[in-house]
PDB file of C-alpha atoms in Angstrom:
ATOM      1  CA  ILE A   1      -0.014   0.026  -0.162  1.00 66.00           C
ATOM      2  CA  MET A   2       1.449   3.443  -0.952  1.00 78.00           C
ATOM      3  CA  LEU A   3       0.404   6.078   1.793  1.00 82.00           C
ATOM      4  CA  HIS A   4      -0.772   9.536   0.987  1.00 88.00           C
ATOM      5  CA  ILE A   5       0.314  12.130   3.465  1.00 90.00           C
ATOM      6  CA  ARG A   6      -0.888  15.564   4.017  1.00 90.00           C
ATOM      7  CA  SER A   7       0.398  17.824   6.654  1.00 90.00           C
ATOM      8  CA  ILE A   8      -2.189  19.744   8.985  1.00 91.00           C
ATOM      9  CA  PRO A   9      -0.879  23.257  10.056  1.00 90.00           C
ATOM     10  CA  ALA A  10      -1.796  23.897  13.698  1.00 88.00           C
ATOM     11  CA  LEU A  11      -0.575  25.603  16.802  1.00 87.00           C
ATOM     12  CA  SER A  12       0.940  28.586  15.108  1.00 85.00           C
ATOM     13  CA  ASP A  13       4.112  26.821  14.255  1.00 87.00           C
ATOM     14  CA  ASN A  14       3.678  23.422  14.168  1.00 88.00           C
ATOM     15  CA  TYR A  15       1.853  20.503  11.836  1.00 88.00           C
ATOM     16  CA  PHE A  16       0.275  17.025  12.019  1.00 92.00           C
ATOM     17  CA  TRP A  17       0.758  14.327   9.421  1.00 92.00           C
ATOM     18  CA  LEU A  18      -2.476  12.670   8.207  1.00 93.00           C
ATOM     19  CA  LEU A  19      -1.960   9.429   6.283  1.00 91.00           C
ATOM     20  CA  THR A  20      -4.611   7.879   3.926  1.00 90.00           C
ATOM     21  CA  GLU A  21      -4.332   5.110   1.332  1.00 84.00           C
ATOM     22  CA  HIS A  22      -6.021   7.347  -1.357  1.00 83.00           C
ATOM     23  CA  PRO A  23      -5.264  11.110  -2.304  1.00 84.00           C
ATOM     24  CA  LEU A  24      -7.762  13.374  -0.541  1.00 79.00           C
ATOM     25  CA  THR A  25     -10.803  14.587  -2.408  1.00 71.00           C
ATOM     26  CA  LYS A  26     -13.738  16.652  -1.034  1.00 61.00           C
ATOM     27  CA  HIS A  27     -15.994  14.271  -2.760  1.00 50.00           C
ATOM     28  CA  SER A  28     -19.394  15.959  -2.248  1.00 33.00           C
ATOM     29  CA  LEU A  29     -18.475  17.928   0.683  1.00 38.00           C
ATOM     30  CA  GLU A  30     -17.551  21.694   0.137  1.00 41.00           C
ATOM     31  CA  ALA A  31     -15.795  24.058   2.447  1.00 39.00           C
ATOM     32  CA  GLU A  32     -17.041  27.491   2.602  1.00 35.00           C
ATOM     33  CA  GLN A  33     -15.208  30.248   4.470  1.00 33.00           C
ATOM     34  CA  SER A  34     -17.663  31.889   7.091  1.00 34.00           C
ATOM     35  CA  SER A  35     -17.381  35.449   7.041  1.00 32.00           C
ATOM     36  CA  GLU A  36     -18.545  35.799  10.488  1.00 37.00           C
ATOM     37  CA  SER A  37     -16.141  33.516  12.346  1.00 39.00           C
ATOM     38  CA  GLY A  38     -13.296  32.808   9.969  1.00 41.00           C
ATOM     39  CA  GLN A  39     -13.824  29.063  10.409  1.00 42.00           C
ATOM     40  CA  ALA A  40     -14.400  26.870   7.498  1.00 35.00           C
ATOM     41  CA  THR A  41     -17.817  25.399   7.469  1.00 34.00           C
ATOM     42  CA  ILE A  42     -18.715  22.162   5.741  1.00 30.00           C
ATOM     43  CA  GLN A  43     -21.788  21.768   3.392  1.00 31.00           C
ATOM     44  CA  GLU A  44     -22.853  18.469   2.099  1.00 32.00           C
ATOM     45  CA  ASN A  45     -24.392  17.936  -1.330  1.00 30.00           C
ATOM     46  CA  THR A  46     -26.900  15.261  -0.765  1.00 32.00           C
ATOM     47  CA  TYR A  47     -29.570  15.728  -3.613  1.00 32.00           C
ATOM     48  CA  GLN A  48     -29.222  15.328  -7.136  1.00 37.00           C
ATOM     49  CA  GLY A  49     -31.684  15.624 -10.091  1.00 37.00           C
ATOM     50  CA  THR A  50     -33.057  12.929 -12.043  1.00 39.00           C
ATOM     51  CA  GLN A  51     -34.423  12.501 -15.683  1.00 43.00           C
ATOM     52  CA  GLN A  52     -37.977  13.513 -14.152  1.00 44.00           C
ATOM     53  CA  GLY A  53     -36.827  16.608 -12.960  1.00 44.00           C
ATOM     54  CA  THR A  54     -37.550  15.249  -9.348  1.00 43.00           C
ATOM     55  CA  GLN A  55     -34.903  15.394  -6.665  1.00 45.00           C
ATOM     56  CA  GLN A  56     -33.523  12.123  -5.150  1.00 44.00           C
ATOM     57  CA  LYS A  57     -31.640  11.771  -2.072  1.00 44.00           C
ATOM     58  CA  THR A  58     -28.324  10.531  -2.335  1.00 42.00           C
ATOM     59  CA  GLN A  59     -25.949   8.949   0.206  1.00 44.00           C
ATOM     60  CA  PRO A  60     -22.741  10.860   0.972  1.00 47.00           C
ATOM     61  CA  PRO A  61     -19.574   8.766  -0.148  1.00 48.00           C
ATOM     62  CA  SER A  62     -18.223   6.142   2.380  1.00 59.00           C
ATOM     63  CA  PRO A  63     -15.460   7.421   4.312  1.00 70.00           C
ATOM     64  CA  GLN A  64     -11.878   6.871   3.771  1.00 86.00           C
ATOM     65  CA  ASP A  65      -9.767   5.564   6.730  1.00 90.00           C
ATOM     66  CA  ALA A  66      -6.961   7.808   8.012  1.00 93.00           C
ATOM     67  CA  TYR A  67      -4.460   7.643  10.556  1.00 94.00           C
ATOM     68  CA  ILE A  68      -3.131  11.041  12.328  1.00 95.00           C
ATOM     69  CA  ILE A  69       0.497  11.328  13.907  1.00 95.00           C
ATOM     70  CA  ASP A  70       0.991  13.137  16.812  1.00 95.00           C
ATOM     71  CA  PRO A  71      -2.134  15.293  16.930  1.00 95.00           C
ATOM     72  CA  GLY A  72      -1.473  18.349  19.332  1.00 93.00           C
ATOM     73  CA  ASP A  73      -4.658  20.201  18.485  1.00 94.00           C
ATOM     74  CA  GLY A  74      -7.688  17.911  18.102  1.00 95.00           C
ATOM     75  CA  GLU A  75      -9.981  20.466  16.728  1.00 95.00           C
ATOM     76  CA  ALA A  76      -7.693  21.307  13.715  1.00 94.00           C
ATOM     77  CA  VAL A  77      -7.532  17.446  13.106  1.00 95.00           C
ATOM     78  CA  LEU A  78     -11.346  17.099  13.438  1.00 96.00           C
ATOM     79  CA  HIS A  79     -11.722  19.882  10.863  1.00 94.00           C
ATOM     80  CA  VAL A  80      -9.710  18.152   8.128  1.00 94.00           C
ATOM     81  CA  LEU A  81     -11.431  14.767   8.835  1.00 94.00           C
ATOM     82  CA  GLN A  82     -14.658  16.187   8.275  1.00 93.00           C
ATOM     83  CA  GLN A  83     -13.682  18.374   5.387  1.00 91.00           C
ATOM     84  CA  TYR A  84     -12.420  15.201   3.510  1.00 91.00           C
ATOM     85  CA  HIS A  85     -14.862  12.883   4.735  1.00 90.00           C
ATOM     86  CA  LEU A  86     -12.421  10.897   6.725  1.00 93.00           C
ATOM     87  CA  ARG A  87     -12.844   8.168   9.313  1.00 93.00           C
ATOM     88  CA  LEU A  88     -10.122   8.333  12.021  1.00 95.00           C
ATOM     89  CA  VAL A  89      -9.143   4.693  12.644  1.00 92.00           C
ATOM     90  CA  GLY A  90      -5.666   5.284  14.746  1.00 94.00           C
ATOM     91  CA  ILE A  91      -3.407   7.531  16.320  1.00 96.00           C
ATOM     92  CA  LEU A  92       0.664   7.121  16.368  1.00 94.00           C
ATOM     93  CA  ILE A  93       2.355   9.160  18.866  1.00 95.00           C
ATOM     94  CA  THR A  94       5.912   9.597  18.736  1.00 93.00           C
ATOM     95  CA  HIS A  95       6.793  11.233  22.130  1.00 92.00           C
ATOM     96  CA  ARG A  96       5.113  12.968  24.750  1.00 90.00           C
ATOM     97  CA  HIS A  97       5.189  16.841  24.384  1.00 91.00           C
ATOM     98  CA  TYR A  98       2.027  18.940  24.570  1.00 88.00           C
ATOM     99  CA  ASP A  99       2.197  19.673  20.802  1.00 85.00           C
ATOM    100  CA  ASN A 100       2.012  15.687  20.110  1.00 88.00           C
ATOM    101  CA  VAL A 101      -0.499  14.535  22.622  1.00 93.00           C
ATOM    102  CA  ASP A 102      -2.767  17.291  23.500  1.00 94.00           C
ATOM    103  CA  GLY A 103      -5.483  16.434  20.912  1.00 95.00           C
ATOM    104  CA  ILE A 104      -5.619  12.664  21.622  1.00 96.00           C
ATOM    105  CA  HIS A 105      -8.680  12.827  24.172  1.00 96.00           C
ATOM    106  CA  PHE A 106     -10.368  15.256  22.004  1.00 96.00           C
ATOM    107  CA  LEU A 107     -10.319  13.105  18.882  1.00 97.00           C
ATOM    108  CA  ILE A 108     -11.297   9.869  20.779  1.00 96.00           C
ATOM    109  CA  GLU A 109     -14.290  11.609  22.324  1.00 96.00           C
ATOM    110  CA  GLN A 110     -15.355  12.922  18.871  1.00 95.00           C
ATOM    111  CA  CYS A 111     -14.481   9.882  16.491  1.00 95.00           C
ATOM    112  CA  ALA A 112     -14.621   6.686  18.512  1.00 93.00           C
ATOM    113  CA  THR A 113     -17.624   4.421  18.504  1.00 92.00           C
ATOM    114  CA  ALA A 114     -18.530   0.820  19.520  1.00 89.00           C
ATOM    115  CA  THR A 115     -17.839  -0.282  16.089  1.00 89.00           C
ATOM    116  CA  ASN A 116     -14.813   2.068  15.467  1.00 87.00           C
ATOM    117  CA  PRO A 117     -12.698   2.293  18.512  1.00 92.00           C
ATOM    118  CA  ILE A 118      -9.697   4.266  18.027  1.00 94.00           C
ATOM    119  CA  PRO A 119      -6.409   2.518  18.761  1.00 94.00           C
ATOM    120  CA  VAL A 120      -3.452   4.558  19.993  1.00 96.00           C
ATOM    121  CA  TYR A 121       0.028   3.732  19.055  1.00 95.00           C
ATOM    122  CA  GLY A 122       3.095   5.029  20.962  1.00 95.00           C
ATOM    123  CA  PRO A 123       5.479   4.296  23.624  1.00 94.00           C
ATOM    124  CA  LYS A 124       4.525   2.514  26.553  1.00 92.00           C
ATOM    125  CA  THR A 125       5.009   5.043  29.408  1.00 93.00           C
ATOM    126  CA  PRO A 126       2.839   6.659  32.274  1.00 94.00           C
ATOM    127  CA  ALA A 127       3.318  10.088  30.758  1.00 93.00           C
ATOM    128  CA  ILE A 128       1.031   8.805  27.893  1.00 94.00           C
ATOM    129  CA  PRO A 129      -1.832   6.947  29.393  1.00 94.00           C
ATOM    130  CA  GLN A 130      -3.940   7.310  26.275  1.00 94.00           C
ATOM    131  CA  VAL A 131      -1.630   4.480  24.399  1.00 96.00           C
ATOM    132  CA  THR A 132      -3.525   1.489  24.122  1.00 95.00           C
ATOM    133  CA  HIS A 133      -1.111  -0.307  21.877  1.00 94.00           C
ATOM    134  CA  PRO A 134       2.293   0.045  22.968  1.00 95.00           C
ATOM    135  CA  VAL A 135       5.064  -0.148  20.378  1.00 92.00           C
ATOM    136  CA  TYR A 136       8.805  -0.792  20.617  1.00 92.00           C
ATOM    137  CA  GLU A 137      11.608  -0.343  18.147  1.00 91.00           C
ATOM    138  CA  GLY A 138      11.438  -2.656  15.347  1.00 91.00           C
ATOM    139  CA  ASP A 139       7.544  -3.319  15.763  1.00 89.00           C
ATOM    140  CA  VAL A 140       5.459  -2.896  12.530  1.00 85.00           C
ATOM    141  CA  VAL A 141       1.864  -1.486  12.554  1.00 78.00           C
ATOM    142  CA  SER A 142      -0.310  -2.514   9.847  1.00 74.00           C
ATOM    143  CA  TYR A 143      -2.072   0.428   8.205  1.00 64.00           C
ATOM    144  CA  LEU A 144      -5.733   0.226   7.785  1.00 48.00           C
ATOM    145  CA  ALA A 145      -5.955  -2.973   9.527  1.00 50.00           C
ATOM    146  CA  LYS A 146      -8.678  -3.733  12.195  1.00 44.00           C
ATOM    147  CA  VAL A 147      -6.637  -3.965  15.173  1.00 40.00           C
ATOM    148  CA  GLY A 148      -8.488  -5.265  18.198  1.00 40.00           C
TER     149      GLY A 148
END
């Protein structure tokens, strides 16, 4: 599998790496800049015309799976996940600094479900209690594999 990498700018002088199997496209999602808040808002196009001139509701595209590396700002990551219709399936942590770990709890709260728990891969240390899958030098993590 080839990985597609996108940087997510955050925290004024930092960025996080987003990994996906396919290049990112917005599918039927369109980001519009809100003049009031300065925040990008998401709008879904869920209707399309048919030959009879009526409208038929269509389903949004299936989300693509994604991993995030060192999410120090969960809101910045969540915005990109929503913008590109991505499903977070794993978090990788390289070390414990606030700009690497502060977004973990927020992302798990926002993205994890009973059918899509979010594994957190990282060093085994009491300093990063969110790690659910400790990794050690030489370990291999299968991308997009359902790990329980």
